[in-house]
PDB file of C-alpha atoms in Angstrom:
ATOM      1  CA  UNK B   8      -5.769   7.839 -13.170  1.00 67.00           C
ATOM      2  CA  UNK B   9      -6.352   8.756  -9.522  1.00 71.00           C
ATOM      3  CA  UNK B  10      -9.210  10.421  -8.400  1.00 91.00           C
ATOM      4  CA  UNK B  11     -11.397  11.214  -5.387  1.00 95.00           C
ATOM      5  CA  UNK B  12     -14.895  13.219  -5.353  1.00 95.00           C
ATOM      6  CA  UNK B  13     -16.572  14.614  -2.629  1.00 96.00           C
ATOM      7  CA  UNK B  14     -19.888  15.503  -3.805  1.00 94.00           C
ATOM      8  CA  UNK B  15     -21.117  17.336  -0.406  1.00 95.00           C
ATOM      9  CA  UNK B  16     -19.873  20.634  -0.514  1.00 92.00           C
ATOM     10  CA  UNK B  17     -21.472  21.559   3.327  1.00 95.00           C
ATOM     11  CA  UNK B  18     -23.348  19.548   5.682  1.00 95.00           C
ATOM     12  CA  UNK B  19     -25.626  19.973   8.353  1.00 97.00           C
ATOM     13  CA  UNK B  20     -26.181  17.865  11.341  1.00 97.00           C
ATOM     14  CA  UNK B  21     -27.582  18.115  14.559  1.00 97.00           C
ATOM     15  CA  UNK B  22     -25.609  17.331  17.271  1.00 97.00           C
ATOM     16  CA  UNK B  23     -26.096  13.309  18.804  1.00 97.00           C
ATOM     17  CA  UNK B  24     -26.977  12.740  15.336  1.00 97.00           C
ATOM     18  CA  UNK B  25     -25.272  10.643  13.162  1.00 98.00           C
ATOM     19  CA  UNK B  26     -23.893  12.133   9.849  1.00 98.00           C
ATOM     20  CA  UNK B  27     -22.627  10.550   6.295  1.00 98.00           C
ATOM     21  CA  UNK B  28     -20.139  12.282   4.471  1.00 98.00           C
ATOM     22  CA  UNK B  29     -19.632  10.764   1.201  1.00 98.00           C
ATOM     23  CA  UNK B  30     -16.503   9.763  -1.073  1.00 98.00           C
ATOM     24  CA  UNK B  31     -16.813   7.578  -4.487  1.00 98.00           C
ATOM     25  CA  UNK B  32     -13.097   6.883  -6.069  1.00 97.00           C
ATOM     26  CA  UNK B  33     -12.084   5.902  -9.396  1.00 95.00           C
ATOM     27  CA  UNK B  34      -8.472   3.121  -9.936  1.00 92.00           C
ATOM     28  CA  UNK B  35      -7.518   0.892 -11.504  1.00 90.00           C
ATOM     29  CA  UNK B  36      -5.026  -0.498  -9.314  1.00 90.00           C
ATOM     30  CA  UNK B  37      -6.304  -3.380  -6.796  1.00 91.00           C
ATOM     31  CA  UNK B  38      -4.024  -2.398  -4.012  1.00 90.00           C
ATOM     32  CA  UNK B  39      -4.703   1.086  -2.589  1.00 92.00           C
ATOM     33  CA  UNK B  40      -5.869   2.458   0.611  1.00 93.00           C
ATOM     34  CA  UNK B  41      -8.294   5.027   1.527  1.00 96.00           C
ATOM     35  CA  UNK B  42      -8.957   7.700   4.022  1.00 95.00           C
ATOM     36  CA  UNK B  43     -10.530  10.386   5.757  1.00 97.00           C
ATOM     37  CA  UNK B  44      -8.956  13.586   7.335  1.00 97.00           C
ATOM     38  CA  UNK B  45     -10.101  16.152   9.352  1.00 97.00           C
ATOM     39  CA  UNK B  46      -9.389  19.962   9.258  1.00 96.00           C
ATOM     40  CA  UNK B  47     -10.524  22.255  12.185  1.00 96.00           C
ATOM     41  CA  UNK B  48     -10.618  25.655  11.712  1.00 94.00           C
ATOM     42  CA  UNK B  49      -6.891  26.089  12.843  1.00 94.00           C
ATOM     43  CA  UNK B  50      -6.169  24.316  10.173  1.00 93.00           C
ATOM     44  CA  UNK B  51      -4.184  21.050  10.873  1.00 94.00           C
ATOM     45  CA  UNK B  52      -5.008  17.739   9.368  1.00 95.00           C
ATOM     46  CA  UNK B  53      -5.987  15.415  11.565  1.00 95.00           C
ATOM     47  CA  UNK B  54      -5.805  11.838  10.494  1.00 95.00           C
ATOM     48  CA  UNK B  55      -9.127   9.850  11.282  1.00 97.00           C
ATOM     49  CA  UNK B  56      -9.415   6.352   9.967  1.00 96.00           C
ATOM     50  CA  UNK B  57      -7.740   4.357   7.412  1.00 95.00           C
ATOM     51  CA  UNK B  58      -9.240   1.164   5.199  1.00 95.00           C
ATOM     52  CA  UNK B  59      -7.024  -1.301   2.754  1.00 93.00           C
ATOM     53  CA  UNK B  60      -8.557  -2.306  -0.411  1.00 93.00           C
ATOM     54  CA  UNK B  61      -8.035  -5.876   0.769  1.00 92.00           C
ATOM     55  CA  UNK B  62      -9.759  -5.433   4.305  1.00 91.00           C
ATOM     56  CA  UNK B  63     -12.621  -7.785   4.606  1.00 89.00           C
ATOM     57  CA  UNK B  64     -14.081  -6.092   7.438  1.00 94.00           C
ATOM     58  CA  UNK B  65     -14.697  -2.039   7.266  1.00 96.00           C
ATOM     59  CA  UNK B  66     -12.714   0.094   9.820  1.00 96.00           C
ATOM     60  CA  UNK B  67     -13.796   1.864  12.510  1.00 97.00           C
ATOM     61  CA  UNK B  68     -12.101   4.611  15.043  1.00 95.00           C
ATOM     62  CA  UNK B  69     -14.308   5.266  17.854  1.00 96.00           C
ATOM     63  CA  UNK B  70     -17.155   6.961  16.700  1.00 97.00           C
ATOM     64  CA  UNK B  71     -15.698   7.405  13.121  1.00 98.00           C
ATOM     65  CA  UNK B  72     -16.620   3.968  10.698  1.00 97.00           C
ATOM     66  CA  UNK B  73     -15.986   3.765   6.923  1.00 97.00           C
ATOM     67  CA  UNK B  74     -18.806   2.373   5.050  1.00 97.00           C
ATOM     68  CA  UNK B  75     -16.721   0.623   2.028  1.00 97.00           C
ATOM     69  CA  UNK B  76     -18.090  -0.451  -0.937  1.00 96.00           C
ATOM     70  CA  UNK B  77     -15.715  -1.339  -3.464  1.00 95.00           C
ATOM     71  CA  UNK B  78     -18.215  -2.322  -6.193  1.00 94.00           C
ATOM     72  CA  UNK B  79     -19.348   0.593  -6.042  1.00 96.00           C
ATOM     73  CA  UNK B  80     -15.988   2.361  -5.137  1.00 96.00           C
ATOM     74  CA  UNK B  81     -17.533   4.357  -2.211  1.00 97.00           C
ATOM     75  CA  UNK B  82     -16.032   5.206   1.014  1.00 98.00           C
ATOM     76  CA  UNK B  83     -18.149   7.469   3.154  1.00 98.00           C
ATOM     77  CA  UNK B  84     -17.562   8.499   6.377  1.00 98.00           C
ATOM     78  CA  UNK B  85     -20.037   7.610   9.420  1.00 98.00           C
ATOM     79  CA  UNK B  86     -19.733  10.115  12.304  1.00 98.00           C
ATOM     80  CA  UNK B  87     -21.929   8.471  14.875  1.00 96.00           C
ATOM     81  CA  UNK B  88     -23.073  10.363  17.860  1.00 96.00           C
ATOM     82  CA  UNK B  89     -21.939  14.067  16.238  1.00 97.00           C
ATOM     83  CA  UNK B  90     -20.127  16.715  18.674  1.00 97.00           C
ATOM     84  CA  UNK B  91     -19.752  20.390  18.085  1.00 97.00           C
ATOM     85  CA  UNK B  92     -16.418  20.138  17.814  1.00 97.00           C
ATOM     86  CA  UNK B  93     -17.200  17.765  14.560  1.00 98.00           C
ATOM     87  CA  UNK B  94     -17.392  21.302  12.790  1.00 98.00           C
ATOM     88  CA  UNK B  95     -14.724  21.307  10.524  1.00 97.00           C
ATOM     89  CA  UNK B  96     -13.427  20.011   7.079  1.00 97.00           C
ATOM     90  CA  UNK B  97     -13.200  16.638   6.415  1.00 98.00           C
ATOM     91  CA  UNK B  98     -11.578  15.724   3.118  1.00 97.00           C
ATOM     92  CA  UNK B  99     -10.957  11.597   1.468  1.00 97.00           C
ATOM     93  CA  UNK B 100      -7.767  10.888   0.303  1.00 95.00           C
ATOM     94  CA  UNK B 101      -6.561   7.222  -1.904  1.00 94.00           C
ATOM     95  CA  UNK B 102      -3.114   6.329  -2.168  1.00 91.00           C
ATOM     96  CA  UNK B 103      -2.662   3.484  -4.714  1.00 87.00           C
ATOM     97  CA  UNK B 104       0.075   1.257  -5.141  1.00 82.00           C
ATOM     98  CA  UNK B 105       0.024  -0.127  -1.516  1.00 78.00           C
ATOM     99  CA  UNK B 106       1.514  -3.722  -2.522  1.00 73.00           C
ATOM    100  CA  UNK B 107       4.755  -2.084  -4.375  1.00 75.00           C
ATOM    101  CA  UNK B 108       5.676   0.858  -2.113  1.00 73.00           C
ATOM    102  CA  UNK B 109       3.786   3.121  -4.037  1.00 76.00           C
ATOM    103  CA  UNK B 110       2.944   6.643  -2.051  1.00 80.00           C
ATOM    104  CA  UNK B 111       1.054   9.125  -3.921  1.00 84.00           C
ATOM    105  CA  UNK B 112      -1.528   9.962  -2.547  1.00 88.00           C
ATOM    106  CA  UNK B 113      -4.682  12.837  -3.591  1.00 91.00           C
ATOM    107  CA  UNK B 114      -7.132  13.820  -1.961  1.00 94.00           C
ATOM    108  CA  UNK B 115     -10.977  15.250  -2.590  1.00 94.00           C
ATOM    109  CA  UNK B 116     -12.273  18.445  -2.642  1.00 94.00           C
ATOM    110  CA  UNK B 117     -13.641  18.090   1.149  1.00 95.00           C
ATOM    111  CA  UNK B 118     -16.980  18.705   2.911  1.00 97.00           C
ATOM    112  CA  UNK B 119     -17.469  21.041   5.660  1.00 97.00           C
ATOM    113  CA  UNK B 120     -19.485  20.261   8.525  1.00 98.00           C
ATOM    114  CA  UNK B 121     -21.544  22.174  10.419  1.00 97.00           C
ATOM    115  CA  UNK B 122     -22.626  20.552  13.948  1.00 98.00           C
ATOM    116  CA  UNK B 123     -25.856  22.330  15.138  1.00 96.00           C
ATOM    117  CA  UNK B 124     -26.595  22.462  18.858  1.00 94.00           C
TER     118      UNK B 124
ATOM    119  CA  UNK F  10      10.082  15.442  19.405  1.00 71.00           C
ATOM    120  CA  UNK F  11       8.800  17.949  17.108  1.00 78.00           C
ATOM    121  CA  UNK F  12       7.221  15.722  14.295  1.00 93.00           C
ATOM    122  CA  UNK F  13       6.954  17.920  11.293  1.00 96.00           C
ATOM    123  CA  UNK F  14       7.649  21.436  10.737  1.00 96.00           C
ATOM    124  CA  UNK F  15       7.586  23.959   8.647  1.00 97.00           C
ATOM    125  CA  UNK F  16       9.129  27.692   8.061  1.00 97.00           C
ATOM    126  CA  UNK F  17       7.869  30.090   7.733  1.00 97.00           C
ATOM    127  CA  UNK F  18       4.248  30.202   8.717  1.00 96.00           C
ATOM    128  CA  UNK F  19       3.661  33.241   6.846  1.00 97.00           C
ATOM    129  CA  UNK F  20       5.194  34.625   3.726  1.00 97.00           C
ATOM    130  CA  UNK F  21       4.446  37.540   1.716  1.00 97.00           C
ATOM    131  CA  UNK F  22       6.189  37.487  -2.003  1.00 97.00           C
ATOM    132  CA  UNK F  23       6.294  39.656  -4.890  1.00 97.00           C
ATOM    133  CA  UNK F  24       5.750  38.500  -8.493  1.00 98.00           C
ATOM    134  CA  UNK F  25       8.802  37.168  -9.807  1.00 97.00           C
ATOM    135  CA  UNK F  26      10.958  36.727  -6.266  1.00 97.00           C
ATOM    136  CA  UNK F  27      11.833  32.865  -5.288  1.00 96.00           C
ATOM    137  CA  UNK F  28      11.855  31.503  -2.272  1.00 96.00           C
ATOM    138  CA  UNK F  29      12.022  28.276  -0.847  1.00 98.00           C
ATOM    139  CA  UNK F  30       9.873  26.474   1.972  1.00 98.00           C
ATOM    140  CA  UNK F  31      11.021  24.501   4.366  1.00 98.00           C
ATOM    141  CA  UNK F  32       9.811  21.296   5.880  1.00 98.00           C
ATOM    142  CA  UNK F  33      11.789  19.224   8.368  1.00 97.00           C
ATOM    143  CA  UNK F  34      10.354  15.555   9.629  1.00 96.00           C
ATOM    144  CA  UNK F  35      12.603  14.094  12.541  1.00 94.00           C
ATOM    145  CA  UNK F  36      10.487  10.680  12.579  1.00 92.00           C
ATOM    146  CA  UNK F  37      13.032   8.832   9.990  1.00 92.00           C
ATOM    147  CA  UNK F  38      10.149   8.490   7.621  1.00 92.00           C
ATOM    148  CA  UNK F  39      10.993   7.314   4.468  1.00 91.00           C
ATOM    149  CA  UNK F  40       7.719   9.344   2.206  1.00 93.00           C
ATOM    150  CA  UNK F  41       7.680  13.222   2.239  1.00 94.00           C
ATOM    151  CA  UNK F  42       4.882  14.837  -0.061  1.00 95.00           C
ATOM    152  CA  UNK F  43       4.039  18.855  -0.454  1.00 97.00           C
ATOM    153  CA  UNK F  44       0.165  19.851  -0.787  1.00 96.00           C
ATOM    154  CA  UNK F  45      -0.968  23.066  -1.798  1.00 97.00           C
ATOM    155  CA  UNK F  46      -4.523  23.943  -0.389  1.00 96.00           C
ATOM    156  CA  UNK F  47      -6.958  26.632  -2.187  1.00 93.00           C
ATOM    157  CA  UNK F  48     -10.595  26.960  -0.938  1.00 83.00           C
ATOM    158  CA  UNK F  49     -12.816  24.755  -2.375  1.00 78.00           C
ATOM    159  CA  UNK F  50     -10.321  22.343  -4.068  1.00 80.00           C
ATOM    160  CA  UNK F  51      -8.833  20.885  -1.359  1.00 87.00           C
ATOM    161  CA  UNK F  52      -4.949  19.192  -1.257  1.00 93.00           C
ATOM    162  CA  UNK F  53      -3.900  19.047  -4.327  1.00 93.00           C
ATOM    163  CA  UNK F  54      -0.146  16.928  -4.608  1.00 93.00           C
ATOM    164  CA  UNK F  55       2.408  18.917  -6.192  1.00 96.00           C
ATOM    165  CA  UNK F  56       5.877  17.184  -5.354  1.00 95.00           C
ATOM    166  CA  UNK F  57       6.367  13.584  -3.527  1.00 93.00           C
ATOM    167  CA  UNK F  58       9.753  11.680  -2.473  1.00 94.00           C
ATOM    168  CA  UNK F  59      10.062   8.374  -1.229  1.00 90.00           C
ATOM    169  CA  UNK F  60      13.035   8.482  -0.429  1.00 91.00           C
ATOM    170  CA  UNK F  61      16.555  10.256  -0.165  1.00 93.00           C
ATOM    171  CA  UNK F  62      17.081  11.158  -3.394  1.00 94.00           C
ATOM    172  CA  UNK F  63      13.952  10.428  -5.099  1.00 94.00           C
ATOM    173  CA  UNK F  64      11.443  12.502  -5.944  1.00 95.00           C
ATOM    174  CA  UNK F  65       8.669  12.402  -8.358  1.00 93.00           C
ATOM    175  CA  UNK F  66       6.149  14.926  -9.784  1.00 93.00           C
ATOM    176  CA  UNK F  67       2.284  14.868  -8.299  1.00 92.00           C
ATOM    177  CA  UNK F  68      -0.792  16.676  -9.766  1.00 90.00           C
ATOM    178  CA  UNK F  69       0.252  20.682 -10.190  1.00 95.00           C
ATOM    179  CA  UNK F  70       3.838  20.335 -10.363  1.00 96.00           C
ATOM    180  CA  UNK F  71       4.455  23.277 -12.676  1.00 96.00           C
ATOM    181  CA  UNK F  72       6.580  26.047 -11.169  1.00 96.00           C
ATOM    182  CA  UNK F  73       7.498  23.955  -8.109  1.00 97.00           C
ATOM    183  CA  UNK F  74      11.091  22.429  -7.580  1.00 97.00           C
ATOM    184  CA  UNK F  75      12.029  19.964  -4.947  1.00 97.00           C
ATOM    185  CA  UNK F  76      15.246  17.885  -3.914  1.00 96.00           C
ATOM    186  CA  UNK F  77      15.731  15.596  -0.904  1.00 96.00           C
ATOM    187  CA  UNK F  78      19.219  15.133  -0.005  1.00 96.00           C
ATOM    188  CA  UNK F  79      19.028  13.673   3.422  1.00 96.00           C
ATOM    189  CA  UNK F  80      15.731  12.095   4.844  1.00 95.00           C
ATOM    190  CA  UNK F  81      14.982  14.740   7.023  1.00 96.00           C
ATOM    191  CA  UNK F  82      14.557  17.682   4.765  1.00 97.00           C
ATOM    192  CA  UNK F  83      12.560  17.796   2.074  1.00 98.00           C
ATOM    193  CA  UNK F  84      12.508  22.090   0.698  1.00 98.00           C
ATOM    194  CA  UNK F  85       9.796  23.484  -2.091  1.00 98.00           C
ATOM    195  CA  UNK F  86      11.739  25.872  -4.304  1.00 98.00           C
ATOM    196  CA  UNK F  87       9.278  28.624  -6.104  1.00 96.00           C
ATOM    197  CA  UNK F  88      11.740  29.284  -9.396  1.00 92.00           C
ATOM    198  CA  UNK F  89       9.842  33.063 -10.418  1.00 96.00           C
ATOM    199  CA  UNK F  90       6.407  33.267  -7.512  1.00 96.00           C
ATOM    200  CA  UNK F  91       3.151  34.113  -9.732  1.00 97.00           C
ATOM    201  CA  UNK F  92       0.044  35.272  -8.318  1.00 97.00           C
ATOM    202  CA  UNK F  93      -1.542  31.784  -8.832  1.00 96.00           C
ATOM    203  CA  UNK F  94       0.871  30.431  -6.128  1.00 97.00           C
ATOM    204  CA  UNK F  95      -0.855  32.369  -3.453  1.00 97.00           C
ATOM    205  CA  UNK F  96      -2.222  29.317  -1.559  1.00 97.00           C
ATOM    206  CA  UNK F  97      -1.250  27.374   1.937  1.00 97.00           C
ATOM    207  CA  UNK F  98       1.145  24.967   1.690  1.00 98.00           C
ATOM    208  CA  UNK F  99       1.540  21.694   3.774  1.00 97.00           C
ATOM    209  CA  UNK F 100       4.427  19.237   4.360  1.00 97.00           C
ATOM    210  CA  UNK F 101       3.491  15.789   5.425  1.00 96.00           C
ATOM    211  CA  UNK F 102       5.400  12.410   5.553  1.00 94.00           C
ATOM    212  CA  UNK F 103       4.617   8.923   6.159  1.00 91.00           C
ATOM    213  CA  UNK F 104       6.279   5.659   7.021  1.00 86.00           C
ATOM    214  CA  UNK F 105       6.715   3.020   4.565  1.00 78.00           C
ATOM    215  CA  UNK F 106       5.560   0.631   7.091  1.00 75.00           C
ATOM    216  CA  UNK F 107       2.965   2.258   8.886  1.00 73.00           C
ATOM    217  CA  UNK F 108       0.117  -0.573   9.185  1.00 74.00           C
ATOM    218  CA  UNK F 109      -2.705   2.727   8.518  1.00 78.00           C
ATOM    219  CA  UNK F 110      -0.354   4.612   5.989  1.00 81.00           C
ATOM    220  CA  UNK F 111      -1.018   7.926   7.953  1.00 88.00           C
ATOM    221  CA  UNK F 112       0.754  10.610   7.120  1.00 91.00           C
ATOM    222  CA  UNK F 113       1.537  13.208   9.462  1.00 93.00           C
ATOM    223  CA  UNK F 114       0.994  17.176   8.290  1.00 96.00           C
ATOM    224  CA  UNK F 115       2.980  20.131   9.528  1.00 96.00           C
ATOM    225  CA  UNK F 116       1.219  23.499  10.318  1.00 96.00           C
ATOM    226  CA  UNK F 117       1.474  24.521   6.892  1.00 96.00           C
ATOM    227  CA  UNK F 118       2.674  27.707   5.480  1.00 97.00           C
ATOM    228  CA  UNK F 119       0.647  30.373   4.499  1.00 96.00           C
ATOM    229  CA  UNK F 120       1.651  32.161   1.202  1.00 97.00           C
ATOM    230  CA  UNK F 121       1.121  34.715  -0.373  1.00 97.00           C
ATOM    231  CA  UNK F 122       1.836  36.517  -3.607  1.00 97.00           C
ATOM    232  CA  UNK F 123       1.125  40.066  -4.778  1.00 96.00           C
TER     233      UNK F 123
END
């Protein structure tokens, strides 16, 4: 079965720092895809980066990178260069299935971070 | 065009009333899901279609009906509202061929039930 954790409940960073929010996953399908989302406080998701089980190379989105590890089925966010308005939720989400049209798709708990000034 | 939306933004319900939320996509995606979100446990998947026609049961589907007639509409039906339903709710939908499979959220709707 599907699952996501997000281990972090809160984070603190300063800002210009860089930050790792971490996600470990459990499948057992080969083909699924992973990603993070961010929340503000007005509440809208915000879609951030997105990396294939089958990438060879991981993904990056400006100053957002995801540090995959699939032996270890880990894929943390790396905030590089943190802003203030970095404070929000950010919450991991797998959606297996990719190579059959499969769309289901869960997400984690989510960590809040805090940017400090 | 407006992307995803959702009605209402706010609802207040009594135990045992039904309702139904609304979520309209005009992007001609194929993938529709419905999230509920409570503090501290995140999205959690409660309905998900893939198409008109289709749908198929996620994580808390208990209490929760859905249909999807045309691919632009995809409603949540709450049969008899319990207090345990009082949570914000969030449409979002996705292209089957999207190279980054992102889906796109409405604003959500707020619920709540007393």
């Amino acid at each position: 079965a599907q699952k996501i954790t997000q281990t972090q409940p809160g984070m603190f960073v300063q800002e210009k720092e860089a930050v790792t929010l971490d996600c470990t996953y459990d499948t057992s399908d080969p083909s699924y895809g992973l990603f993070w989302y961010k929340q503000p406080s007005s509440g809208e998701m915000i879609f951030l980066i997105y990396q294939g089980s089958y990438d060879q190379q991981n993904a990056t989105e400006g100053r957002y990178s995801l540090n995959f590890q699939k032996a270890r089925k880990s894929a943390n966010l790396v905030i590089s260069a943190s802003q203030l308005g970095d404070s929000a939720m950010y919450f991991c989400a797998m959606r297996e299935g990719l190579g059959t049209g499969g769309f289901k798709t869960i997400f984690g708990a989510g960590t809040r971070l805090f940017v400090k000034a | 065009n407006a992307g995803v939306t959702q009605t209402p933004k706010f609802q207040v319900l009594k135990t045992g009333q039904s309702m139904t939320l609304q979520c309209a996509q005009d992007m001609n995606h194929e993938y529709m899901s419905w999230y509920r979100q409570d503090p501290g446990m995140g999205l959690r998947l409660i309905h998900y279609s893939v198409g008109a026609g289709i749908t198929d049961q996620g994580e808390v589907p208990n209490g929760y009906n859905v249909s999807r007639s045309t691919t632009e509409d995809f409603p949540l039906r709450l049969l008899s509202a319990a207090p345990s339903q009082t949570s914000v709710y969030f449409c979002a939908t996705t292209d089957r061929d999207r190279e980054n499979n992102e889906q796109f959220f409405g604003p959500g709707t707020r619920l709540t039930v007393l």
